[in-house]
Structure formats: C-alpha cells, structure tokens
CSV table of C-alpha atoms in Angstrom, one decimal:
chain,number,residue,atom,x,y,z
A,1,MET,CA,-69.8,-27.6,34.7
A,2,VAL,CA,-70.6,-30.8,32.9
A,3,ALA,CA,-67.6,-32.1,30.8
A,4,ARG,CA,-68.3,-32.7,27.2
A,5,SER,CA,-68.3,-36.2,25.8
A,6,LEU,CA,-65.2,-37.7,24.3
A,7,TRP,CA,-67.4,-38.5,21.3
A,8,SER,CA,-67.9,-34.8,20.6
A,9,ASN,CA,-64.2,-34.1,20.7
A,10,ARG,CA,-63.3,-34.1,17.0
A,11,ASP,CA,-59.5,-33.8,17.4
A,12,PHE,CA,-59.4,-36.7,19.9
A,13,SER,CA,-61.6,-38.8,17.7
A,14,VAL,CA,-59.4,-38.4,14.7
A,15,PHE,CA,-56.3,-39.0,16.9
A,16,TRP,CA,-58.0,-42.1,18.3
A,17,ALA,CA,-58.9,-43.5,14.8
A,18,VAL,CA,-55.6,-43.0,13.1
A,19,GLN,CA,-53.6,-44.4,16.0
A,20,ALA,CA,-55.9,-47.5,16.1
A,21,LEU,CA,-55.1,-48.1,12.4
A,22,SER,CA,-51.4,-47.5,13.1
A,23,GLU,CA,-51.4,-50.0,15.9
A,24,VAL,CA,-52.8,-52.7,13.5
A,25,GLY,CA,-49.5,-52.2,11.6
A,26,ASN,CA,-47.5,-52.3,14.8
A,27,ALA,CA,-49.1,-55.6,15.6
A,28,PHE,CA,-47.9,-57.0,12.3
A,29,SER,CA,-44.4,-56.0,13.2
A,30,LEU,CA,-44.7,-57.6,16.7
A,31,VAL,CA,-45.1,-61.0,15.0
A,32,ALA,CA,-43.2,-60.5,11.8
A,33,LEU,CA,-39.8,-59.3,13.1
A,34,PRO,CA,-39.2,-62.1,15.6
A,35,LEU,CA,-40.4,-64.6,13.0
A,36,LEU,CA,-38.0,-63.1,10.4
A,37,VAL,CA,-35.1,-63.5,12.9
A,38,LEU,CA,-36.2,-67.0,13.8
A,39,HIS,CA,-36.5,-68.0,10.1
A,40,THR,CA,-33.1,-66.7,9.4
A,41,THR,CA,-31.1,-67.8,12.4
A,42,GLY,CA,-33.3,-70.2,14.4
A,43,SER,CA,-32.0,-68.6,17.6
A,44,ALA,CA,-34.0,-67.3,20.6
A,45,ALA,CA,-31.0,-65.5,21.7
A,46,GLN,CA,-30.9,-63.5,18.4
A,47,MET,CA,-34.5,-62.6,18.9
A,48,GLY,CA,-33.7,-61.3,22.4
A,49,LEU,CA,-30.6,-59.5,21.2
A,50,LEU,CA,-32.6,-57.6,18.6
A,51,THR,CA,-35.1,-56.6,21.3
A,52,ALA,CA,-32.2,-55.6,23.5
A,53,VAL,CA,-30.6,-53.4,20.8
A,54,ALA,CA,-33.9,-51.6,20.2
A,55,GLY,CA,-34.5,-51.1,23.9
A,56,ALA,CA,-30.9,-49.8,24.5
A,57,THR,CA,-31.1,-47.2,21.7
A,58,SER,CA,-34.5,-46.0,22.8
A,59,LEU,CA,-32.9,-45.0,26.1
A,60,LEU,CA,-30.9,-42.3,24.3
A,61,THR,CA,-34.1,-40.6,23.2
A,62,GLY,CA,-35.5,-40.9,26.7
A,63,LEU,CA,-32.8,-38.6,28.0
A,64,VAL,CA,-33.9,-35.7,25.8
A,65,GLY,CA,-37.3,-36.7,24.3
A,66,GLY,CA,-39.3,-35.3,27.2
A,67,THR,CA,-37.7,-31.9,26.9
A,68,TRP,CA,-38.5,-31.8,23.2
A,69,ALA,CA,-42.1,-32.8,23.9
A,70,ASP,CA,-42.5,-30.0,26.4
A,71,ARG,CA,-40.7,-27.3,24.3
A,72,PHE,CA,-41.6,-28.0,20.7
A,73,ASP,CA,-44.8,-28.5,18.7
A,74,ARG,CA,-46.1,-31.9,19.8
A,75,ARG,CA,-48.1,-32.6,16.6
A,76,ARG,CA,-45.0,-32.0,14.4
A,77,LEU,CA,-42.9,-34.3,16.6
A,78,LEU,CA,-45.4,-37.1,16.2
A,79,MET,CA,-45.5,-36.5,12.4
A,80,LEU,CA,-41.7,-36.6,12.2
A,81,CYS,CA,-41.6,-39.9,14.1
A,82,ASP,CA,-44.2,-41.4,11.7
A,83,ALA,CA,-42.3,-40.3,8.6
A,84,ALA,CA,-39.0,-41.6,9.9
A,85,ARG,CA,-40.5,-45.0,10.8
A,86,LEU,CA,-42.2,-45.2,7.4
A,87,VAL,CA,-38.9,-45.0,5.7
A,88,LEU,CA,-37.0,-47.2,8.0
A,89,TYR,CA,-39.4,-50.1,8.1
A,90,GLY,CA,-40.1,-49.7,4.4
A,91,ALA,CA,-36.4,-50.4,3.8
A,92,ILE,CA,-36.7,-54.0,5.2
A,93,PRO,CA,-38.9,-55.6,2.5
A,94,VAL,CA,-37.1,-53.7,-0.2
A,95,CYS,CA,-33.6,-54.8,0.9
A,96,TRP,CA,-34.8,-58.3,1.9
A,97,ALA,CA,-36.1,-58.8,-1.6
A,98,LEU,CA,-32.6,-58.2,-3.0
A,99,SER,CA,-30.5,-60.0,-0.4
A,100,PRO,CA,-31.5,-61.0,3.1
A,101,GLN,CA,-29.2,-59.4,5.7
A,102,ILE,CA,-29.7,-59.9,9.4
A,103,TRP,CA,-27.5,-56.9,10.2
A,104,LEU,CA,-30.1,-54.7,8.5
A,105,LEU,CA,-32.7,-55.6,11.1
A,106,TYR,CA,-30.4,-54.4,13.8
A,107,VAL,CA,-29.7,-51.1,12.1
A,108,VAL,CA,-33.3,-50.4,11.4
A,109,MET,CA,-34.5,-51.4,14.9
A,110,ALA,CA,-31.8,-49.3,16.5
A,111,LEU,CA,-32.8,-46.2,14.5
A,112,ALA,CA,-36.5,-46.8,14.6
A,113,SER,CA,-36.5,-47.3,18.3
A,114,LEU,CA,-35.2,-43.8,18.8
A,115,PHE,CA,-38.3,-42.4,17.0
A,116,GLU,CA,-40.5,-44.9,18.7
A,117,MET,CA,-39.5,-43.7,22.1
A,118,LEU,CA,-40.0,-40.0,21.1
A,119,PHE,CA,-43.4,-40.9,19.6
A,120,LYS,CA,-44.5,-42.7,22.8
A,121,ILE,CA,-43.4,-39.8,25.0
A,122,THR,CA,-45.1,-37.2,22.9
A,123,TYR,CA,-48.2,-39.5,22.5
A,124,VAL,CA,-48.7,-39.5,26.3
A,125,THR,CA,-48.3,-35.7,26.5
A,126,ALA,CA,-50.7,-35.3,23.5
A,127,VAL,CA,-53.6,-36.9,25.4
A,128,ALA,CA,-53.4,-34.1,28.0
A,129,ASN,CA,-53.6,-31.5,25.1
A,130,LEU,CA,-56.7,-33.2,23.5
A,131,VAL,CA,-59.0,-33.9,26.4
A,132,ASP,CA,-60.0,-32.4,29.7
A,133,LYS,CA,-58.2,-33.5,32.9
A,134,GLU,CA,-61.1,-35.4,34.3
A,135,GLN,CA,-61.4,-37.4,31.0
A,136,ILE,CA,-57.8,-38.6,31.0
A,137,VAL,CA,-58.5,-42.0,32.4
A,138,ALA,CA,-61.4,-42.6,30.0
A,139,ALA,CA,-59.4,-41.4,27.1
A,140,ASN,CA,-56.4,-43.6,27.9
A,141,GLY,CA,-58.8,-46.5,28.4
A,142,ARG,CA,-60.4,-45.9,25.0
A,143,LEU,CA,-57.0,-45.6,23.3
A,144,GLU,CA,-55.7,-48.8,24.9
A,145,ALA,CA,-58.9,-50.6,24.2
A,146,THR,CA,-58.9,-49.9,20.5
A,147,ASN,CA,-55.1,-50.5,20.4
A,148,ALA,CA,-55.8,-53.9,22.0
A,149,ILE,CA,-58.5,-54.6,19.3
A,150,ALA,CA,-55.8,-53.9,16.8
A,151,TYR,CA,-53.6,-56.4,18.5
A,152,ILE,CA,-56.3,-59.0,18.3
A,153,ALA,CA,-56.7,-58.7,14.5
A,154,GLY,CA,-53.1,-57.7,13.8
A,155,PRO,CA,-51.2,-60.8,15.1
A,156,ALA,CA,-53.7,-63.2,13.5
A,157,LEU,CA,-53.5,-61.4,10.2
A,158,ALA,CA,-49.8,-61.1,10.5
A,159,GLY,CA,-49.5,-64.9,11.1
A,160,VAL,CA,-51.6,-65.6,7.9
A,161,VAL,CA,-49.6,-63.0,5.8
A,162,ALA,CA,-46.3,-64.4,7.1
A,163,GLY,CA,-47.4,-67.9,6.4
A,164,PHE,CA,-48.4,-67.2,2.8
A,165,PHE,CA,-46.2,-64.3,1.7
A,166,GLY,CA,-43.3,-64.3,4.3
A,167,PRO,CA,-42.6,-62.0,7.3
A,168,THR,CA,-41.4,-59.2,5.1
A,169,ALA,CA,-44.9,-58.6,3.7
A,170,ALA,CA,-46.1,-58.1,7.2
A,171,VAL,CA,-43.3,-55.6,7.9
A,172,ALA,CA,-44.3,-53.7,4.7
A,173,ILE,CA,-47.9,-53.4,6.1
A,174,ASN,CA,-46.4,-52.0,9.3
A,175,ALA,CA,-44.5,-49.4,7.3
A,176,GLY,CA,-47.7,-48.3,5.5
A,177,SER,CA,-49.5,-47.9,8.8
A,178,PHE,CA,-47.1,-45.1,9.8
A,179,GLY,CA,-48.1,-43.3,6.6
A,180,ILE,CA,-51.8,-43.5,7.7
A,181,SER,CA,-50.9,-42.0,11.0
A,182,LEU,CA,-48.8,-39.3,9.4
A,183,VAL,CA,-51.7,-38.1,7.2
A,184,GLY,CA,-54.3,-38.3,10.0
A,185,LEU,CA,-52.1,-36.1,12.4
A,186,ALA,CA,-52.1,-33.4,9.8
A,187,PHE,CA,-55.8,-32.8,10.5
A,188,ILE,CA,-55.6,-32.6,14.3
A,189,ARG,CA,-55.3,-29.4,16.4
A,190,PHE,CA,-53.7,-29.7,19.8
A,191,ARG,CA,-54.4,-27.3,22.7
A,192,PRO,CA,-51.4,-25.1,23.6
A,193,ILE,CA,-49.1,-26.5,26.3
A,194,ALA,CA,-50.2,-25.1,29.7
A,195,ARG,CA,-47.2,-23.2,31.1
A,196,PRO,CA,-46.6,-21.3,34.3
A,197,PRO,CA,-48.0,-17.7,34.5
A,198,ALA,CA,-46.0,-15.0,32.6
A,199,ASN,CA,-44.3,-13.7,35.8
A,200,GLU,CA,-43.0,-17.2,36.6
A,201,ALA,CA,-41.9,-18.1,33.1
A,202,GLU,CA,-38.3,-19.0,32.4
A,203,SER,CA,-36.0,-16.7,30.6
A,204,LYS,CA,-34.5,-17.7,27.3
A,205,ALA,CA,-31.3,-18.6,29.1
A,206,ALA,CA,-33.2,-20.8,31.5
A,207,ARG,CA,-35.0,-22.5,28.7
A,208,ALA,CA,-31.7,-23.2,26.9
A,209,GLN,CA,-30.4,-24.6,30.1
A,210,ASP,CA,-33.5,-26.8,30.5
A,211,LEU,CA,-33.0,-28.3,27.1
A,212,ARG,CA,-29.8,-29.7,28.5
A,213,SER,CA,-31.2,-30.7,31.9
A,214,GLY,CA,-34.6,-31.9,31.0
A,215,PHE,CA,-34.0,-35.4,32.2
A,216,ARG,CA,-32.8,-34.1,35.6
A,217,VAL,CA,-36.0,-32.0,35.9
A,218,GLY,CA,-38.3,-34.9,35.2
A,219,ALA,CA,-36.3,-37.3,37.5
A,220,ALA,CA,-36.4,-34.7,40.3
A,221,PHE,CA,-40.2,-34.5,40.1
A,222,LEU,CA,-40.5,-38.3,40.1
A,223,TRP,CA,-38.3,-38.5,43.2
A,224,ARG,CA,-40.1,-35.8,45.1
A,225,THR,CA,-43.6,-37.4,44.5
A,226,PRO,CA,-43.7,-40.6,46.7
A,227,VAL,CA,-46.2,-42.6,44.6
A,228,LEU,CA,-44.3,-41.9,41.4
A,229,ARG,CA,-41.0,-42.7,43.0
A,230,ALA,CA,-42.3,-46.1,44.2
A,231,LEU,CA,-43.8,-46.9,40.8
A,232,THR,CA,-40.6,-46.0,39.0
A,233,VAL,CA,-38.4,-48.2,41.2
A,234,LEU,CA,-40.7,-51.2,41.1
A,235,LEU,CA,-41.4,-50.9,37.4
A,236,THR,CA,-37.6,-50.9,36.8
A,237,VAL,CA,-37.6,-54.4,38.2
A,238,THR,CA,-40.7,-55.7,36.3
A,239,THR,CA,-39.6,-54.1,33.0
A,240,PHE,CA,-36.2,-55.8,33.3
A,241,LEU,CA,-38.1,-59.1,32.9
A,242,SER,CA,-41.1,-58.2,30.8
A,243,LEU,CA,-39.4,-56.5,27.7
A,244,GLY,CA,-38.4,-59.9,26.3
A,245,MET,CA,-41.7,-61.7,27.2
A,246,THR,CA,-43.2,-61.5,23.7
A,247,ASP,CA,-40.1,-63.2,22.3
A,248,VAL,CA,-40.4,-65.9,25.0
A,249,PHE,CA,-44.0,-66.4,24.1
A,250,ILE,CA,-43.2,-66.8,20.4
A,251,TYR,CA,-40.3,-69.2,21.1
A,252,HIS,CA,-42.3,-71.3,23.5
A,253,LEU,CA,-45.1,-71.7,21.0
A,254,ARG,CA,-42.9,-72.4,18.0
A,255,HIS,CA,-40.2,-74.6,19.6
A,256,GLY,CA,-41.6,-75.7,23.0
A,257,LEU,CA,-45.1,-76.6,21.7
A,258,GLY,CA,-44.2,-77.1,18.0
A,259,GLN,CA,-46.8,-74.7,16.5
A,260,ASP,CA,-46.7,-72.9,13.2
A,261,GLU,CA,-46.8,-69.1,12.4
A,262,ARG,CA,-50.6,-69.0,12.1
A,263,THR,CA,-51.0,-70.5,15.6
A,264,VAL,CA,-48.5,-68.0,17.0
A,265,GLY,CA,-50.6,-65.2,15.4
A,266,TYR,CA,-53.8,-66.5,16.8
A,267,VAL,CA,-52.4,-66.9,20.4
A,268,LEU,CA,-51.0,-63.4,20.3
A,269,ALA,CA,-54.4,-62.2,19.0
A,270,LEU,CA,-56.0,-63.7,22.0
A,271,ALA,CA,-53.5,-61.9,24.2
A,272,GLY,CA,-54.7,-58.7,22.5
A,273,THR,CA,-58.2,-59.6,23.7
A,274,GLY,CA,-56.9,-59.6,27.3
A,275,THR,CA,-55.4,-56.2,26.7
A,276,CYS,CA,-58.6,-54.9,25.2
A,277,VAL,CA,-60.8,-56.1,28.0
A,278,ALA,CA,-58.4,-54.5,30.6
A,279,ALA,CA,-58.3,-51.2,28.8
A,280,ALA,CA,-62.0,-51.0,28.4
A,281,ALA,CA,-62.6,-51.9,32.1
A,282,THR,CA,-59.8,-49.8,33.6
A,283,ALA,CA,-61.9,-46.6,34.2
A,284,TRP,CA,-64.7,-48.6,35.8
A,285,LEU,CA,-62.3,-50.7,37.9
A,286,ARG,CA,-60.3,-47.8,39.1
A,287,ARG,CA,-63.5,-45.9,40.1
A,288,SER,CA,-64.8,-49.0,41.9
A,289,TRP,CA,-61.7,-50.4,43.5
A,290,GLY,CA,-59.2,-47.5,43.5
A,291,PHE,CA,-55.7,-47.4,42.1
A,292,GLY,CA,-53.9,-49.6,44.7
A,293,PRO,CA,-56.2,-52.7,44.5
A,294,CYS,CA,-56.2,-52.5,40.7
A,295,TRP,CA,-52.4,-52.2,40.4
A,296,LEU,CA,-51.6,-54.8,43.0
A,297,GLY,CA,-54.2,-57.2,41.6
A,298,ALA,CA,-53.0,-56.8,38.1
A,299,MET,CA,-49.4,-57.6,39.0
A,300,SER,CA,-50.4,-60.5,41.1
A,301,LEU,CA,-52.3,-61.9,38.0
A,302,CYS,CA,-49.2,-61.5,35.9
A,303,SER,CA,-47.2,-63.5,38.4
A,304,VAL,CA,-49.6,-66.4,38.5
A,305,SER,CA,-50.0,-66.4,34.7
A,306,VAL,CA,-46.3,-66.6,34.0
A,307,LEU,CA,-45.9,-69.4,36.6
A,308,VAL,CA,-48.6,-71.5,34.9
A,309,LEU,CA,-47.3,-70.8,31.4
A,310,GLY,CA,-43.8,-72.1,32.3
A,311,GLY,CA,-45.2,-75.4,33.4
A,312,THR,CA,-47.8,-76.1,30.7
A,313,GLY,CA,-47.4,-78.2,27.6
A,314,GLN,CA,-50.8,-77.5,26.1
A,315,VAL,CA,-51.5,-74.7,23.6
A,316,SER,CA,-54.9,-73.9,25.0
A,317,VAL,CA,-53.5,-73.4,28.5
A,318,ALA,CA,-50.7,-71.3,27.1
A,319,ALA,CA,-53.1,-69.1,25.2
A,320,VAL,CA,-55.2,-68.5,28.3
A,321,THR,CA,-52.3,-67.7,30.5
A,322,ILE,CA,-50.8,-65.3,27.9
A,323,CYS,CA,-54.2,-63.6,27.6
A,324,LEU,CA,-54.4,-63.2,31.4
A,325,TYR,CA,-50.8,-61.9,31.5
A,326,SER,CA,-51.7,-59.3,28.9
A,327,PHE,CA,-54.8,-58.3,30.9
A,328,GLY,CA,-52.8,-57.7,34.0
A,329,MET,CA,-50.0,-55.7,32.2
A,330,ALA,CA,-52.6,-53.5,30.4
A,331,LEU,CA,-54.5,-52.8,33.6
A,332,ALA,CA,-51.4,-51.9,35.6
A,333,GLY,CA,-50.0,-49.9,32.7
A,334,VAL,CA,-53.1,-47.7,32.0
A,335,CYS,CA,-53.5,-47.1,35.8
A,336,SER,CA,-49.9,-46.0,36.1
A,337,MET,CA,-49.9,-43.8,33.0
A,338,SER,CA,-53.1,-42.1,34.0
A,339,LEU,CA,-51.9,-41.4,37.5
A,340,ARG,CA,-48.8,-39.8,36.1
A,341,GLN,CA,-50.8,-37.6,33.8
A,342,GLN,CA,-53.1,-36.5,36.6
A,343,VAL,CA,-50.5,-35.5,39.1
A,344,THR,CA,-47.9,-33.9,36.7
A,345,PRO,CA,-48.3,-30.3,35.5
A,346,ASP,CA,-48.7,-30.1,31.7
A,347,HIS,CA,-45.5,-28.1,31.2
A,348,LEU,CA,-43.5,-30.9,32.9
A,349,LEU,CA,-45.4,-33.9,31.5
A,350,GLY,CA,-43.0,-34.6,28.7
A,351,ARG,CA,-39.9,-34.5,30.9
A,352,VAL,CA,-41.5,-36.5,33.6
A,353,THR,CA,-42.7,-39.2,31.2
A,354,SER,CA,-39.3,-39.3,29.5
A,355,ALA,CA,-37.5,-39.7,32.8
A,356,PHE,CA,-40.0,-42.3,34.0
A,357,TRP,CA,-39.6,-44.5,30.9
A,358,THR,CA,-35.8,-44.0,30.7
A,359,ILE,CA,-35.3,-45.0,34.3
A,360,HIS,CA,-37.5,-48.0,34.5
A,361,GLY,CA,-36.4,-49.1,31.1
A,362,SER,CA,-32.7,-48.7,31.7
A,363,LEU,CA,-32.1,-52.3,32.6
A,364,ALA,CA,-34.7,-53.8,30.2
A,365,PRO,CA,-32.4,-54.4,27.2
A,366,LEU,CA,-30.1,-56.5,29.5
A,367,GLY,CA,-33.1,-58.3,30.9
A,368,ALA,CA,-34.5,-59.2,27.4
A,369,ALA,CA,-31.1,-60.5,26.3
A,370,LEU,CA,-30.6,-62.5,29.5
A,371,LEU,CA,-34.1,-63.9,29.7
A,372,THR,CA,-34.2,-65.1,26.0
A,373,ALA,CA,-30.7,-66.6,26.3
A,374,LEU,CA,-31.8,-68.6,29.4
A,375,VAL,CA,-34.9,-69.7,27.7
A,376,GLY,CA,-33.0,-70.9,24.7
A,377,ARG,CA,-30.6,-72.8,26.9
A,378,LEU,CA,-32.8,-74.1,29.7
A,379,GLY,CA,-36.3,-74.0,28.2
A,380,THR,CA,-39.2,-72.0,29.6
A,381,ARG,CA,-40.1,-73.6,33.0
A,382,GLY,CA,-37.1,-72.4,35.1
A,383,PRO,CA,-36.8,-68.9,33.8
A,384,LEU,CA,-40.5,-68.2,33.8
A,385,THR,CA,-40.8,-69.5,37.4
A,386,ALA,CA,-38.1,-67.1,38.4
A,387,VAL,CA,-40.0,-64.2,36.7
A,388,ALA,CA,-43.2,-65.2,38.5
A,389,VAL,CA,-41.4,-65.1,41.9
A,390,VAL,CA,-39.9,-61.6,41.2
A,391,PHE,CA,-43.3,-60.3,40.1
A,392,LEU,CA,-44.8,-61.5,43.4
A,393,ALA,CA,-42.0,-59.9,45.3
A,394,VAL,CA,-42.8,-56.6,43.6
A,395,VAL,CA,-46.5,-56.9,44.7
A,396,VAL,CA,-45.4,-57.4,48.3
A,397,ALA,CA,-43.0,-54.5,48.2
A,398,ALA,CA,-45.7,-52.2,46.6
A,399,ALA,CA,-48.1,-53.0,49.5
A,400,PHE,CA,-45.8,-51.0,51.8
A,401,THR,CA,-45.7,-47.9,49.6
A,402,PRO,CA,-48.3,-45.2,48.6
A,403,ILE,CA,-49.1,-47.5,45.6
A,404,ARG,CA,-51.5,-49.4,47.9
A,405,LEU,CA,-53.8,-46.3,48.3
A,406,ARG,CA,-57.1,-46.2,46.6
A,407,ARG,CA,-56.7,-42.5,45.6
A,408,PRO,CA,-53.0,-41.7,45.6
A,409,GLU,CA,-53.6,-38.7,43.3
A,410,GLN,CA,-55.3,-36.9,46.2
A,411,THR,CA,-52.1,-37.0,48.3
A,412,ALA,CA,-49.4,-36.9,45.5
A,413,VAL,CA,-47.9,-33.6,46.5
A,414,PRO,CA,-44.3,-33.3,45.6
A,415,LEU,CA,-41.9,-32.9,48.5
A,416,PRO,CA,-40.1,-29.6,48.8
A,417,GLN,CA,-37.1,-29.1,46.6
A,418,THR,CA,-33.7,-28.4,48.0
A,419,ARG,CA,-33.0,-26.2,45.0
A,420,PRO,CA,-35.0,-25.0,42.0
A,421,THR,CA,-35.1,-27.3,39.0
A,422,ASP,CA,-37.9,-25.6,37.0
A,423,ALA,CA,-40.4,-22.9,37.2
A,424,PRO,CA,-42.7,-23.0,40.3
A,425,LEU,CA,-45.6,-25.4,40.1
A,426,PRO,CA,-49.2,-24.1,40.3
A,427,ARG,CA,-50.6,-25.4,43.6
A,428,GLU,CA,-53.8,-26.8,42.1
A,429,GLU,CA,-51.9,-28.8,39.5
A,430,SER,CA,-49.7,-30.4,42.0
A,431,HIS,CA,-52.6,-31.8,43.9
A,432,GLY,CA,-54.1,-33.5,40.9
A,433,ASP,CA,-57.5,-32.1,41.8
A,434,ASP,CA,-59.7,-33.7,39.1
A,435,ALA,CA,-63.2,-35.0,38.8
A,436,GLU,CA,-62.1,-38.6,39.6
A,437,ALA,CA,-60.3,-37.5,42.8
A,438,ARG,CA,-63.4,-35.6,44.0
A,439,ARG,CA,-65.5,-38.8,43.6
C-alpha cells in the first residue's frame, strides 16, 4: 500500500504550521532572556545559573510527564502547556515595566520549564499519532526544518527588537506565540493511542500503579534495548556540556568579541540555518548513509566546531563554527529521536521519551552552571577545548556500540525482562518493522 503524502495530512499540516509560528516566539526568548540577565547583572555565571534552574526543574516533570502523555489526552496536555507558558512569560514584561526584579526570571523559568518539558514529551508522542510509522523520519525532518527556519528569523528579529525596544518586548512576543499554538491545537485531531490487545490490557489497579512507576517502565525499556541504552548513556555526557552552549555563544560574542545585540541575533540566526539544513537533509542522509555514520559524523563535526570556536577572535569564523555546531546537533538529534519513535511501541512512547530525556538531562543543569562559570572566569578557549575533547571521546565510545550500525532499528529488539514492567509488547512493534527498515 502506498503511504499518503504528508501534504495531504490536514492534522499534521496544521500542527506543523502552528508549531513553526510558536518556535519563532521561542527563538525570541532564546536571545531575549540571556540578554535580559546580562543587561541586569553583566554576569555569565548568572546566565548559566538561570539555565541550570530551568534544567533542574524540568527534570521533575520528566519523572511523570511520560506517563501523563501515555495515559491522558495528548492534545489537551499540549494546550495546557501552551496556556501556562502564555501566562508565565507574559508576566515578565508586565512586571518588568513596573520594577525590574531578577528573581522573577528564576521563578518564571523554574515554572515554565516544567510545562516546557511536558510539552516536549507530548510533542514527540504526538507525531506518532499524526503520521504513519514509515513517515516519522520525514515528519520529524519537516518539523525540525521549519523550526530551524524560525530560529533563523527569530534571533535576528529578537536582536533588532531588543536593540530598539529592550529584551522584555521580545519576551512578550514569545508569550504571544504560545497563544497562537494554543488556538491551532484546538483544530487538530489526534489518532487514538495504540494500546495492547484487550486481553493484554492492564487492569485499573495496574494502570494506577503505572502512574506511579511510569519512569521505571520507560527506563527499563531503554536499558533492555541496546542501541537506546548506548544513546542514553552517551547523550548524558554530551548534554552535560551542551545545555549551556547558547549562553557561552552569546557571552563570547558580546564580551569576547565585543559585538552588540543585533550581531548576536544575526549569528544565532545563522546557527538556525545550520539546523534548518540538517533537518531538511536528515531523511535523505539517513537513507543514504544509515544511522551510525550520520550520528557519528554529526558528533565529530560538533567536536571540531567547538574546538575552532574557542580559538577564534573573528566574528565571521565564530558565526560559521556556531552554524556547523548547530548542523551537527540537529542531525544527531533528529536521527536519535526518530530511531526512538520507530522502535518504541506507541503505548510506551511517552514513558520512554520521558525517561530518556530525564536520564540524559539529569546532569545538564550542573554542567550549564559549571561551563558558564568557567567561561566567565577563564574565557572561552580552555573550556571549549575541553568540551571538544569530550565530544570526540563520545564518538570513539559510540563506535564500539550498536550506534555504529547503519540500520539499528532492524535489530533493536528489547532483551528479555527479568520481571514484568508493563503489558506485553506486540512482536511487530518491537522490531521497528517500517518502510525505512525494509529499504
């Protein structure tokens, strides 16, 4: 049977459009919030601390968010997250107009990050409920490509808006983008979550127990699937260092190279170009090269880019290296997310995604705070050289795991469980038998 085109999928098209507009607003916040902190305090460490607080609180949602995404209406969860972030981010320009308070940013980011993590988890599961399994890679590529386009225009516009009207105006635009997403989601219909057959379904008591043990269920699936286990462990290392990289980029451009807000916006917009190209090319690259070469090559590119960035004193070179870093991170990220969606049964996808992000992001807040503190004290050369070496070590380690395989989804069969953690998995879902695998 010939799969229908993504262009003919109305619900995915609406989802794609409103999330693209929402990401333009997120791109404003990406530039505006660090600039707001930097304008108020002048401290790179404060920028990193704000990022760390947001990352730490998001881990709390990661423990239960996957279970919610698997058990409750995914569209309503997405709408709830948009409504909450609309209110929280909208409070910043209102309160800042009355009396600037740096503590408000910490409160807002701590609360908003909870809903941000829940949205991200549900967003990943939503793709599987909007498109056919063989279209997942293409759908993720399209979403990431348009999101990257948003991050091309967003930072540049945010830099201009922040330069003329102040960073709080850019934050206000971000808040409005959540309203756009909220309205758009109201017109989308998701497919029902695919669950085990009726005779294998959990009892009400088992479902109640699973609400309390959802993280354990997701983590168990990750551990029993060799390629996902390897990705989780290695991404825990890279995320420890990468969460604070945007703050480092902004600090390097502003203080290391003496550039203004508009230049910061333009450079981050160029970085969005790298993400856009990677997202658009991921489906083709993965078909041509396979998962392993794409992932290993992407992380190698990140290592080289960070090494060059730490030693350059030219804005043009810094812009190119940041763009290449973004390309590598996007390529590795889309490949990783698509693989996880392909090999995970739909009724477990939320919990597996939640466990994956919670585990590999568990040390990221500490890493963001540490990296930005070191950059503020030592400059960028030494810390970024160390980051490049660690990224290269991750590539070497990955070459000895199933990550290196061209088609790991064909062999990603979970190892036998020592004791039940969830309903039995349908055999065909466990093998990730999709159109791409057959090719």
